[in-house]
Short mmCIF file of C-alpha atoms in Angstrom, two decimals:
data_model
loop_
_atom_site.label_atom_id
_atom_site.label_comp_id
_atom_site.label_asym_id
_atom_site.label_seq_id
_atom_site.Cartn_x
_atom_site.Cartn_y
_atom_site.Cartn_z
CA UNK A 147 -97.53 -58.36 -151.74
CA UNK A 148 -95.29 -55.41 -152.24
CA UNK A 149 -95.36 -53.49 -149.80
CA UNK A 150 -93.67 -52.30 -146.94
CA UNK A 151 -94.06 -53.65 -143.43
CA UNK A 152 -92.96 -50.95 -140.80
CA UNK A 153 -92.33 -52.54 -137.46
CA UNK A 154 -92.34 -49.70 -134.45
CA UNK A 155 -89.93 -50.50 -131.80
CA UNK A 156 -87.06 -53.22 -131.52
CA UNK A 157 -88.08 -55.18 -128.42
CA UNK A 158 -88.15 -59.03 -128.66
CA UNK A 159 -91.98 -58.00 -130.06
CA UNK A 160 -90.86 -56.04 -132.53
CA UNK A 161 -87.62 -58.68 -133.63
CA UNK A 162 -89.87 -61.17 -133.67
CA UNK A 163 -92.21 -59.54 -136.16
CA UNK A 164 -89.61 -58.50 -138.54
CA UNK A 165 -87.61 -61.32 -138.37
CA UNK A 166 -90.60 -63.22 -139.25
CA UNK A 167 -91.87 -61.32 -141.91
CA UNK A 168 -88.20 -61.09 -143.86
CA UNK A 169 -88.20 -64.59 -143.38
CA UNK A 170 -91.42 -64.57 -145.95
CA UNK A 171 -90.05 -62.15 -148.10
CA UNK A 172 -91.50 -58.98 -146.74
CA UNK A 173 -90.11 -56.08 -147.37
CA UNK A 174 -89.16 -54.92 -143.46
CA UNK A 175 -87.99 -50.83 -142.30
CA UNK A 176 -87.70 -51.47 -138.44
CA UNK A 177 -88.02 -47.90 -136.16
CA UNK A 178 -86.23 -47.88 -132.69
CA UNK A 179 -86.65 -44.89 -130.67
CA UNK A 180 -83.33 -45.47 -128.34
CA UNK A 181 -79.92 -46.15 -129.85
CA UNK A 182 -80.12 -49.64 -129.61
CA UNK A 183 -82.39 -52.81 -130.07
CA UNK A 184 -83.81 -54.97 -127.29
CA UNK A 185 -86.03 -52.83 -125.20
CA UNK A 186 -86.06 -54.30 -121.62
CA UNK A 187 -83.77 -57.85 -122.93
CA UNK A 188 -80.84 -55.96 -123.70
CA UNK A 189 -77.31 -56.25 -122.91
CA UNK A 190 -74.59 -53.44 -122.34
CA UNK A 191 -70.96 -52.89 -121.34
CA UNK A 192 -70.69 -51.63 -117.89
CA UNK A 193 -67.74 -49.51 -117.12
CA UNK A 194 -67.86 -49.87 -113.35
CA UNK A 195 -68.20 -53.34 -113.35
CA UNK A 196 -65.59 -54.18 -116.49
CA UNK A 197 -68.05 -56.69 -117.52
CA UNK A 198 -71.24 -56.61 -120.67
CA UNK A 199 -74.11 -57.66 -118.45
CA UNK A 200 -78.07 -57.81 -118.74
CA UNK A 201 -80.21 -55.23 -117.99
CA UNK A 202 -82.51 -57.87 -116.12
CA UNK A 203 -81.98 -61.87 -115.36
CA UNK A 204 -84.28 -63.93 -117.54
CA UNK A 205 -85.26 -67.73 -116.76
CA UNK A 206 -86.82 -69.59 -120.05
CA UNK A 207 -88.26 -73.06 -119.83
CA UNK A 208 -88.07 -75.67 -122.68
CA UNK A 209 -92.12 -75.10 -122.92
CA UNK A 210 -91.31 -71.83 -124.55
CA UNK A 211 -91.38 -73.08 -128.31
CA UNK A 212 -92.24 -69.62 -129.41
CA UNK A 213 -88.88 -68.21 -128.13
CA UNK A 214 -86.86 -71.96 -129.26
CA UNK A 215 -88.49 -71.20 -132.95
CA UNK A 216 -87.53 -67.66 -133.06
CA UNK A 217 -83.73 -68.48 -132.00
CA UNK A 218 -83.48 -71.39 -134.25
CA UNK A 219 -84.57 -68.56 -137.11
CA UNK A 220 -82.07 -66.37 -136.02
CA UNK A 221 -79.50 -68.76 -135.69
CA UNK A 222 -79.13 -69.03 -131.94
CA UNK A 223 -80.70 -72.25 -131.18
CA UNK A 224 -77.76 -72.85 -129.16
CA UNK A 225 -77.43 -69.82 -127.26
CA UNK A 226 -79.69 -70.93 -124.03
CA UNK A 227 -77.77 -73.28 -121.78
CA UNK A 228 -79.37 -75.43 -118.48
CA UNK A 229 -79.66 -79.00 -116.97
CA UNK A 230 -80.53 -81.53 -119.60
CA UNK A 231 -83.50 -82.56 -116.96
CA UNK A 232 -85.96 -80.31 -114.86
CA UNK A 233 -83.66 -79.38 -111.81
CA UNK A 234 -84.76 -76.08 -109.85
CA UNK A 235 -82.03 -76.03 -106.98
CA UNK A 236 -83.58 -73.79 -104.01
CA UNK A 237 -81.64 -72.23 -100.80
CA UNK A 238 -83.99 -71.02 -97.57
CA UNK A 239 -81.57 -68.47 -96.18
CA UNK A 240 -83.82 -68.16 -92.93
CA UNK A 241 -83.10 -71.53 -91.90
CA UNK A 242 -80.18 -72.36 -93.86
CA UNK A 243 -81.95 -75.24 -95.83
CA UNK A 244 -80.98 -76.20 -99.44
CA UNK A 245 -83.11 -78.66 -101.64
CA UNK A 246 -83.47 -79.61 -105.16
CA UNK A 247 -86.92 -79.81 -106.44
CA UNK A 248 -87.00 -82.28 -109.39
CA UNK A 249 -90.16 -83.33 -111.02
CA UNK A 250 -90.26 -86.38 -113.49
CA UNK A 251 -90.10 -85.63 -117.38
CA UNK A 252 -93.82 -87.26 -118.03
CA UNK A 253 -97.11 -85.55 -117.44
CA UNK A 254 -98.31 -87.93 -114.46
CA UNK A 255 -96.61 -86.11 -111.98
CA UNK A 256 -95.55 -89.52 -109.84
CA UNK A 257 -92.61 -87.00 -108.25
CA UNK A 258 -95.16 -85.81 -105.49
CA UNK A 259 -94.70 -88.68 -104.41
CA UNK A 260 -91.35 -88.84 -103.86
CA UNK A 261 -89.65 -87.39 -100.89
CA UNK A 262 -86.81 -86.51 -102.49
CA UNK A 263 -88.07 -84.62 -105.73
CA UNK A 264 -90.31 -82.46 -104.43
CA UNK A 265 -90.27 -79.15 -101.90
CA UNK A 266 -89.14 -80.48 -97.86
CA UNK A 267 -92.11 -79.90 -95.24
CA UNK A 268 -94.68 -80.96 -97.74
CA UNK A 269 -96.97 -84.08 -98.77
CA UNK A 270 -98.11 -85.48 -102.01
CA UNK A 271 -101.89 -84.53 -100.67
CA UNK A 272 -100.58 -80.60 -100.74
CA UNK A 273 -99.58 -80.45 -104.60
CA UNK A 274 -103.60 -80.97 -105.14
CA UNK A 275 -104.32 -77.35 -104.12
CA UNK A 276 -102.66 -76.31 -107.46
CA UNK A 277 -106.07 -77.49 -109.05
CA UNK A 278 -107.69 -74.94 -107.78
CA UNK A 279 -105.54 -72.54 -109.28
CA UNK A 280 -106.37 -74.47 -112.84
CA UNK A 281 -110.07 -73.38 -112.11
CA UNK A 282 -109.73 -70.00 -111.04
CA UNK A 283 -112.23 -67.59 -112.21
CA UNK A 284 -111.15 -64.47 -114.02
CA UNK A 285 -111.05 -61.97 -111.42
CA UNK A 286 -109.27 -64.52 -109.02
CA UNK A 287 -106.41 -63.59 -107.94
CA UNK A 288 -103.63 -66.13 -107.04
CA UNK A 289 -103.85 -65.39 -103.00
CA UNK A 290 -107.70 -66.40 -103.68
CA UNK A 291 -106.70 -69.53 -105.76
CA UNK A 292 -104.17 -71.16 -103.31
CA UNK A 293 -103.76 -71.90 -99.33
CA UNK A 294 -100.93 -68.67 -98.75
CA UNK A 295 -99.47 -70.58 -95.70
CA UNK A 296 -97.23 -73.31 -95.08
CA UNK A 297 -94.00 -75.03 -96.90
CA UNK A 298 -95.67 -75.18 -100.47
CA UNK A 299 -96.57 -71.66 -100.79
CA UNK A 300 -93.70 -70.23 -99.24
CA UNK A 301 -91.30 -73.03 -101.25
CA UNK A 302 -92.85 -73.30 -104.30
CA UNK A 303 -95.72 -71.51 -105.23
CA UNK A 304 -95.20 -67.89 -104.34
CA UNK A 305 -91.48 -67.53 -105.12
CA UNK A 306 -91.93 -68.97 -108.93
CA UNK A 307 -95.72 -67.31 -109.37
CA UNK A 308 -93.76 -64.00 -107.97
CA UNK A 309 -91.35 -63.96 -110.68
CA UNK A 310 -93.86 -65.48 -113.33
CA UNK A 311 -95.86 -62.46 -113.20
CA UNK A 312 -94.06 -59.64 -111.37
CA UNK A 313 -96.97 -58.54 -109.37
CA UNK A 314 -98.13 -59.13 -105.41
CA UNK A 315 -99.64 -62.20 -105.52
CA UNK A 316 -102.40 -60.93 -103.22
CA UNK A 317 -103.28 -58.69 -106.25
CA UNK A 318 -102.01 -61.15 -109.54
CA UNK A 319 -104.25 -62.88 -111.53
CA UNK A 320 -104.95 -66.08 -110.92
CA UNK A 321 -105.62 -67.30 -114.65
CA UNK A 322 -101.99 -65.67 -115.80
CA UNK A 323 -100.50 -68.25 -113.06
CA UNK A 324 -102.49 -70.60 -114.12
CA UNK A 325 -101.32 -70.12 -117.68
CA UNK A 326 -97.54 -70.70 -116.52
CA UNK A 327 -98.37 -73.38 -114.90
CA UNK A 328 -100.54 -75.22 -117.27
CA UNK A 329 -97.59 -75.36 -119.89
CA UNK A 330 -94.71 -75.30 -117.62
CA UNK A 331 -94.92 -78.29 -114.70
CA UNK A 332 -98.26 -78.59 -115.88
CA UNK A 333 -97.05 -80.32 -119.14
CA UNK A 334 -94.56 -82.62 -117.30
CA UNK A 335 -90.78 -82.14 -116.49
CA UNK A 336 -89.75 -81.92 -119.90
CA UNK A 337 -91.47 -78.86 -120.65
CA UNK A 338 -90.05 -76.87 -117.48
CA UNK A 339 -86.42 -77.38 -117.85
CA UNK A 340 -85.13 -74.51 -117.10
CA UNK A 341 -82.84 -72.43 -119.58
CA UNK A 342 -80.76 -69.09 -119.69
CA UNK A 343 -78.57 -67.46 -122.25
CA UNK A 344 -74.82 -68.39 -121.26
CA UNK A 345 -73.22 -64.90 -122.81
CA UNK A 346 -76.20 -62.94 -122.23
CA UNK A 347 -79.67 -61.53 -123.84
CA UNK A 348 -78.17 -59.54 -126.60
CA UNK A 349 -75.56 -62.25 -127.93
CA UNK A 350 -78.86 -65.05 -127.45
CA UNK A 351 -81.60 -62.99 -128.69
CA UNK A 352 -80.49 -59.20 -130.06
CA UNK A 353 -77.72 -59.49 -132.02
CA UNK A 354 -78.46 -62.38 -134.31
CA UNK A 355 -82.02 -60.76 -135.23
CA UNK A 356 -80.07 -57.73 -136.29
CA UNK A 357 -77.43 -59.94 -137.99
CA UNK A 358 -80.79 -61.62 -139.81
CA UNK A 359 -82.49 -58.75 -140.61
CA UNK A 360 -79.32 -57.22 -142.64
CA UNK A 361 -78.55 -60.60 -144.39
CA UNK A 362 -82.72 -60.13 -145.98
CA UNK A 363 -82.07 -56.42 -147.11
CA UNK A 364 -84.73 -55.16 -143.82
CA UNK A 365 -83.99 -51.82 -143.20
CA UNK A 366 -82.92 -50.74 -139.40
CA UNK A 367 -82.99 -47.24 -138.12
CA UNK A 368 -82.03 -46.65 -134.73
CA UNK A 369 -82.98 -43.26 -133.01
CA UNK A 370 -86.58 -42.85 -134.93
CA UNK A 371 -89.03 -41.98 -132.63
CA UNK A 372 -92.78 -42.19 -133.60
CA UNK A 373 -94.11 -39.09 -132.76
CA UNK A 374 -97.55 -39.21 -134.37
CA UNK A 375 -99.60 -41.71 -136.64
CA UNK A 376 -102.54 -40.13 -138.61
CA UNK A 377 -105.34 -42.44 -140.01
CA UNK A 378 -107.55 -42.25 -142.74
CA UNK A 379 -110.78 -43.89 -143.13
CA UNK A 380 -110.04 -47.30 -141.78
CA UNK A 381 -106.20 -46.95 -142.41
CA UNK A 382 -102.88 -45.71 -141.03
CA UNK A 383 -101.88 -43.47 -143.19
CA UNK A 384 -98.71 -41.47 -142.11
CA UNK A 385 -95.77 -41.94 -139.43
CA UNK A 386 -94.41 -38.83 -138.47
CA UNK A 387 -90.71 -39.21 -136.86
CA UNK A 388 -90.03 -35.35 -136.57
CA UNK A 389 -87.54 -35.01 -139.16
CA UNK A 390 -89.13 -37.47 -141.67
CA UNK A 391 -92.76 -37.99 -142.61
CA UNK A 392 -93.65 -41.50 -144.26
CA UNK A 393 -96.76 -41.94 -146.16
CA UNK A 394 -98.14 -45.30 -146.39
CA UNK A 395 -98.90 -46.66 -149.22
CA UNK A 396 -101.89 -49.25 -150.30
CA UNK A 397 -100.02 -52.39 -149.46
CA UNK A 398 -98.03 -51.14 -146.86
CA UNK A 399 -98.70 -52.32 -143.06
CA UNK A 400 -97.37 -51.50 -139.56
CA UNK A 401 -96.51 -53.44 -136.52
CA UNK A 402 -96.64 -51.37 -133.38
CA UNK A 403 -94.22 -53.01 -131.10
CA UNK A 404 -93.67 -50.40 -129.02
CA UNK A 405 -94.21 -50.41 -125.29
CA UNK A 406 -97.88 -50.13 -123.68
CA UNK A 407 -97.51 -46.33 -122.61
CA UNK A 408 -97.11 -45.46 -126.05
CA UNK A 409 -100.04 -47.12 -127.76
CA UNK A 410 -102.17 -44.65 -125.17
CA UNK A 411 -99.96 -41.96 -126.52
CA UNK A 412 -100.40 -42.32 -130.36
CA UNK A 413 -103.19 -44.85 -130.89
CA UNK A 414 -106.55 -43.25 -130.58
CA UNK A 415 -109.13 -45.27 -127.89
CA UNK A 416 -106.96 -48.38 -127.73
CA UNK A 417 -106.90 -50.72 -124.30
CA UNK A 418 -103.92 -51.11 -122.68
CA UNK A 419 -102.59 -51.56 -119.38
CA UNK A 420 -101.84 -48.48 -117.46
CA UNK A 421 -100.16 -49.90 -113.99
CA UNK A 422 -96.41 -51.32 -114.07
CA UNK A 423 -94.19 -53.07 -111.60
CA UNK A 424 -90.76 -52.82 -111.13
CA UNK A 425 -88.08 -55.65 -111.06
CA UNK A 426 -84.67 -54.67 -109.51
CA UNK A 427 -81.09 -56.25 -110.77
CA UNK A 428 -77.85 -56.53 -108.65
CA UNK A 429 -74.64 -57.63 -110.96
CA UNK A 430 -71.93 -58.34 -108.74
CA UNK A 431 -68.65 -58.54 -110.78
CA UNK A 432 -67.16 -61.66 -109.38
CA UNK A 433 -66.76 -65.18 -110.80
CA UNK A 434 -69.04 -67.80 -109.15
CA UNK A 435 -67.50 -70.49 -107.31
CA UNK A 436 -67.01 -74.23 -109.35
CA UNK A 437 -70.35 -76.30 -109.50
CA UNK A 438 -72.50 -73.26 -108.51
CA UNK A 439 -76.29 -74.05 -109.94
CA UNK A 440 -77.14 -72.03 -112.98
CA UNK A 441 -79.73 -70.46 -111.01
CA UNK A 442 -81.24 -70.46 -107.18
CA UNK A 443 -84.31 -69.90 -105.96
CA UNK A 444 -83.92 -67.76 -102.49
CA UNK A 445 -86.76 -68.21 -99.93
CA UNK A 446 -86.45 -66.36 -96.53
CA UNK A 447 -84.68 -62.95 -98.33
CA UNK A 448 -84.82 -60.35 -100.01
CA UNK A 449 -82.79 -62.19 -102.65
CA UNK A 450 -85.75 -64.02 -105.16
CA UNK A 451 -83.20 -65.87 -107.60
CA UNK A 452 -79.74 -65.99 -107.72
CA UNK A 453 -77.92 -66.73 -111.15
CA UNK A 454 -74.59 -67.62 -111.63
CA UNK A 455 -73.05 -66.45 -115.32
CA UNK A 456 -69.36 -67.27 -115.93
CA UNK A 457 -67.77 -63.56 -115.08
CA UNK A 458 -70.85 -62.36 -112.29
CA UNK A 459 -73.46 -63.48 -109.61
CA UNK A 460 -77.09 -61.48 -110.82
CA UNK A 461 -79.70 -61.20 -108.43
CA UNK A 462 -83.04 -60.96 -109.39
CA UNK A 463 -85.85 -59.38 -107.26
CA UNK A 464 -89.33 -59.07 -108.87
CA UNK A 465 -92.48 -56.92 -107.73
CA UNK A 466 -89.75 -54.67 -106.24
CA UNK A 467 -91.70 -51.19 -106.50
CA UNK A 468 -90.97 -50.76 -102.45
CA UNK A 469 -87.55 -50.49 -103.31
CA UNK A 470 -87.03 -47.84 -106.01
CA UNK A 471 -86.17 -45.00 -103.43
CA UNK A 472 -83.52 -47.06 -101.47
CA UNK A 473 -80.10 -46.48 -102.20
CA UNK A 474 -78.50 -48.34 -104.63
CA UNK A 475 -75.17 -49.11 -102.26
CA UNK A 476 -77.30 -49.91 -99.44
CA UNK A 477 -79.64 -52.49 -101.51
CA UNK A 478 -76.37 -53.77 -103.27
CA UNK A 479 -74.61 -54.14 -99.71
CA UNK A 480 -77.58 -56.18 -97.57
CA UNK A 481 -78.23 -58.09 -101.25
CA UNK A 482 -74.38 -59.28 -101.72
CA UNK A 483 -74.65 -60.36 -97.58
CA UNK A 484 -77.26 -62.91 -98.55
CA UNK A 485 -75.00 -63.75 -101.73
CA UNK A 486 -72.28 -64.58 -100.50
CA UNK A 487 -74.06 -66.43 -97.46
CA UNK A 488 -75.10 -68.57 -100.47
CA UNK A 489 -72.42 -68.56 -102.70
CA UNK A 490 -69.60 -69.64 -99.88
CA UNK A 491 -67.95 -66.31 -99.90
CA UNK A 492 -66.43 -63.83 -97.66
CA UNK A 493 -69.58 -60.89 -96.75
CA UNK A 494 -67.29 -58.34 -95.95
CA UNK A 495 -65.69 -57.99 -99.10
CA UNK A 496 -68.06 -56.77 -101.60
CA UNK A 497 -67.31 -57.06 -105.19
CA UNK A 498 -68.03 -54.32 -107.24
CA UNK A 499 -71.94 -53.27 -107.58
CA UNK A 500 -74.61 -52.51 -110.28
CA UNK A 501 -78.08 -51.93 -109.37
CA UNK A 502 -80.35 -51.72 -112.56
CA UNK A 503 -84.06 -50.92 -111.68
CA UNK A 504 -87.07 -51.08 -113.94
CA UNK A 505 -89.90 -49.28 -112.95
CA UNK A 506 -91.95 -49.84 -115.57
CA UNK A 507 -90.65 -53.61 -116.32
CA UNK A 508 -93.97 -55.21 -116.88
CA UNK A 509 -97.48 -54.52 -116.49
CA UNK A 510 -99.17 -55.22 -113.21
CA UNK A 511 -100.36 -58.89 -113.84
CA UNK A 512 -103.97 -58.31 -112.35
CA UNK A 513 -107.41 -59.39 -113.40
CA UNK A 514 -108.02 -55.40 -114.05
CA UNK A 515 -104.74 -54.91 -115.70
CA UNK A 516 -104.95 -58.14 -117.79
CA UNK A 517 -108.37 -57.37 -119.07
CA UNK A 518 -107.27 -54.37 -120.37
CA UNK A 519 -104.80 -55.63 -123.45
CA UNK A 520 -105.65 -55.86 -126.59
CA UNK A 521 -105.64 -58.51 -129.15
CA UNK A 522 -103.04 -58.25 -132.18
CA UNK A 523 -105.85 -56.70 -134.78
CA UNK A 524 -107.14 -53.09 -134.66
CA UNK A 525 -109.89 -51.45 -136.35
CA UNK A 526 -107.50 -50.26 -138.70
CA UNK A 527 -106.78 -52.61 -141.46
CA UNK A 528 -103.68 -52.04 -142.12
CA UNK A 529 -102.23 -51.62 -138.11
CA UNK A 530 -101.22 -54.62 -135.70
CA UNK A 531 -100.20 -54.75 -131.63
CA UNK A 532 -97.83 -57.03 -130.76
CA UNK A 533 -95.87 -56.41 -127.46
CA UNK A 534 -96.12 -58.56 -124.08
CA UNK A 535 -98.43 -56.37 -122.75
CA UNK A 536 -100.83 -57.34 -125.69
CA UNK A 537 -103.17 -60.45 -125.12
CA UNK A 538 -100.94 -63.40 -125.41
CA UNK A 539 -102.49 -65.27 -122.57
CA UNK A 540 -99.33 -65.40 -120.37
CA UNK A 541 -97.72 -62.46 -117.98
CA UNK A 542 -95.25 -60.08 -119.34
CA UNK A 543 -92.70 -62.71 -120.16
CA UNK A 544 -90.18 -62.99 -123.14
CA UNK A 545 -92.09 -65.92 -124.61
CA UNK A 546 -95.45 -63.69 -124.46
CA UNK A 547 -93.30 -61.03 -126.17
CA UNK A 548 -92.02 -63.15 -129.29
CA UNK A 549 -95.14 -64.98 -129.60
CA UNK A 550 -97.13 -61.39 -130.07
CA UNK A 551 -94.66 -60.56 -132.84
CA UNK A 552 -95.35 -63.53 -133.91
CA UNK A 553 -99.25 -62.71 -134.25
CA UNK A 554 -99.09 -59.44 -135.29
CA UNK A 555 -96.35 -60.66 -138.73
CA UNK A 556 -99.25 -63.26 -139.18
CA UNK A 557 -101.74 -60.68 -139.58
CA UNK A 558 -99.21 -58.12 -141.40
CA UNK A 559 -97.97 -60.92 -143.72
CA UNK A 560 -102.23 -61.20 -144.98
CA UNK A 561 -103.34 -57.15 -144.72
#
């Protein structure tokens, strides 16, 4: 095949499809609306902080082959940095409790047994409730799969399923949790070590594709938004950018990688989600103190997970669509309280502050929401999805991201 592949947008989705696809040969033009690739797993230099930080916190696990296989393509394979065995360290702030939750590496999970390894205030017998969560129909939600009372839920369950999907749990599917769990602690120890990029998401995961990309003659243009796509007969036939037209030709394919609120936009009766959550960010620009976890998981405040990067302290706080009207010094004050209550350091001197809030950081991870995606192939030949809001079977997640580029190269690679 000859022909042109043109991949729209330069999220992980889209990366993953070009990088992919260049990989085999293909002839790749990538098209990036903003000024810069990465979509919402992006880094940036932040002048009032001094430092290049995230726009969000992201936590992989060593289950997430689709994200190790794209970084060993890109040449990052070493970029994502954790405990070489499954170690979640967790701080209750309401009753100033700290415990390490450590299951065993094998698939008999034998650590529910073991007082030490799993969550405090819970028995073996209570880790069998997580079955029902395996068996959940499809418009279960998680608060209808598990008991939402006691030490597991409040330990375990709700402050990793909160994050896993970024949606109420009284409202998030059931069969997306079950999804995370099935291949994370599901699978055994070993497949839930935990792992985050030590210089960031754009060194780990950006900048290498880009680097990739130029080294197999793909073409990047930064700044080209798709305004309009015009079909004929069963194929896509134009992209109009504003200033430049393309016209497709026989052998050429596309790979819409942009972001669910633009596939209603351009593509004609497609299914997508329509209902987002937000995830809020606090970078605090000071260095963490010596032997500080990687990351925390924070029960008992509004602090969800607390990572700890060489030159900052990040707080992450997921399904945080309550907050996008507060103030971003008051948030960043009451957050860096509960911060420093963890991190052993003085409350009254705050460091200095960024708030980053996504509104629109995932789609709401509900049995409605979730049944509206779409799979990679469209009725037009010559077209492919790929995006984490596409079916991938798992929440909006980075892994559910690269895997639909992934998908949608396989089918691009074949049209």
């Amino acid at each position: 095949m000859n022909g042109v592949v043109h991949v729209i947008g330069a999220g992980l989705a889209g990366l993953a499809a070009a990088t992919r696809l260049a990989a085999e040969g293909r002839r790749v033009v990538v098209h990036e609306a903003a000024r810069m690739a990465g979509g919402r797993c992006r880094s940036y230099y932040d002048q009032q902080l001094g430092l290049t930080i995230d726009n969000g916190n992201h936590l992989l696990l060593a289950c997430n082959h689709a994200a190790m296989a794209y970084l060993a393509r890109i040449g990052a394979k070493d970029a994502l940095t954790g405990p070489d065995e499954c170690v979640f360290d967790f701080v209750d702030l309401s009753k100033n409790e700290k415990w390490r939750l450590r299951p065993n590496d094998g698939r008999i999970p034998w650590w529910i047994f073991a007082a030490g390894r799993r969550v405090p205030g819970t028995k073996a017998r209570d880790y069998l409730g997580g079955l029902s969560l395996l068996t959940a129909g499809a418009e279960a939600t998680v608060a209808d799969a598990l008991a939402t009372e006691g030490a597991l839920w409040e330990r375990l369950w709700k402050p990793v399923l909160l994050s896993a999907l970024n949606t109420p749990l009284d409202a998030a599917s059931a069969r997306l949790a079950a999804a995370v769990v099935r291949e994370s602690l599901g699978a055994g120890g070993a497949a839930a070590r935990p792992r985050a990029p030590a210089h960031g998401l754009g060194p780990a995961f950006v900048d290498p594709a880009l680097e990739f990309l130029a080294a197999h003659g793909a073409e990047i243009r930064f700044g080209a938004r798709l305004r309009t796509l015009q079909f004929a007969g069963d194929r896509a036939a134009t992209l109009d950018f504003g200033e430049e037209t393309i016209t497709l030709g026989p052998d050429d394919a596309v790979v819409f990688a942009a972001p669910a609120w633009s596939a209603l936009e351009l593509l004609p009766d497609v299914s997508a989600p329509r209902e987002h959550c937000a995830i809020f960010n606090a970078h605090f620009a000071v260095a963490p103190p010596a032997g500080m976890p990687l990351a925390t998981g924070v029960v008992g405040a509004m602090t969800e997970w607390l990572f700890a990067f060489p030159d900052r302290l990040s707080v992450t706080i997921s399904a945080a669509d309550a907050f996008i009207e507060t103030a971003p010094d008051e948030i960043g004050a009451r957050i860096w309280r509960e911060v420093a209550a963890i991190a052993g350091m003085d409350a009254a001197q705050v460091p200095p502050t960024r708030i980053v809030k996504e509104k629109r950081a995932t789609f709401a991870a509900t049995p409605a929401q979730d049944a509206l995606r779409p799979q990679a192939g469209t009725r037009w030949r010559n077209l492919f999805l790929a995006g984490d809001w596409t079916q991938t079977g798992l929440p909006a997640t980075i892994e559910g991201a690269i895997r639909s580029g992934e998908r949608a190269a396989e089918f691009a690679a074949r049209a």
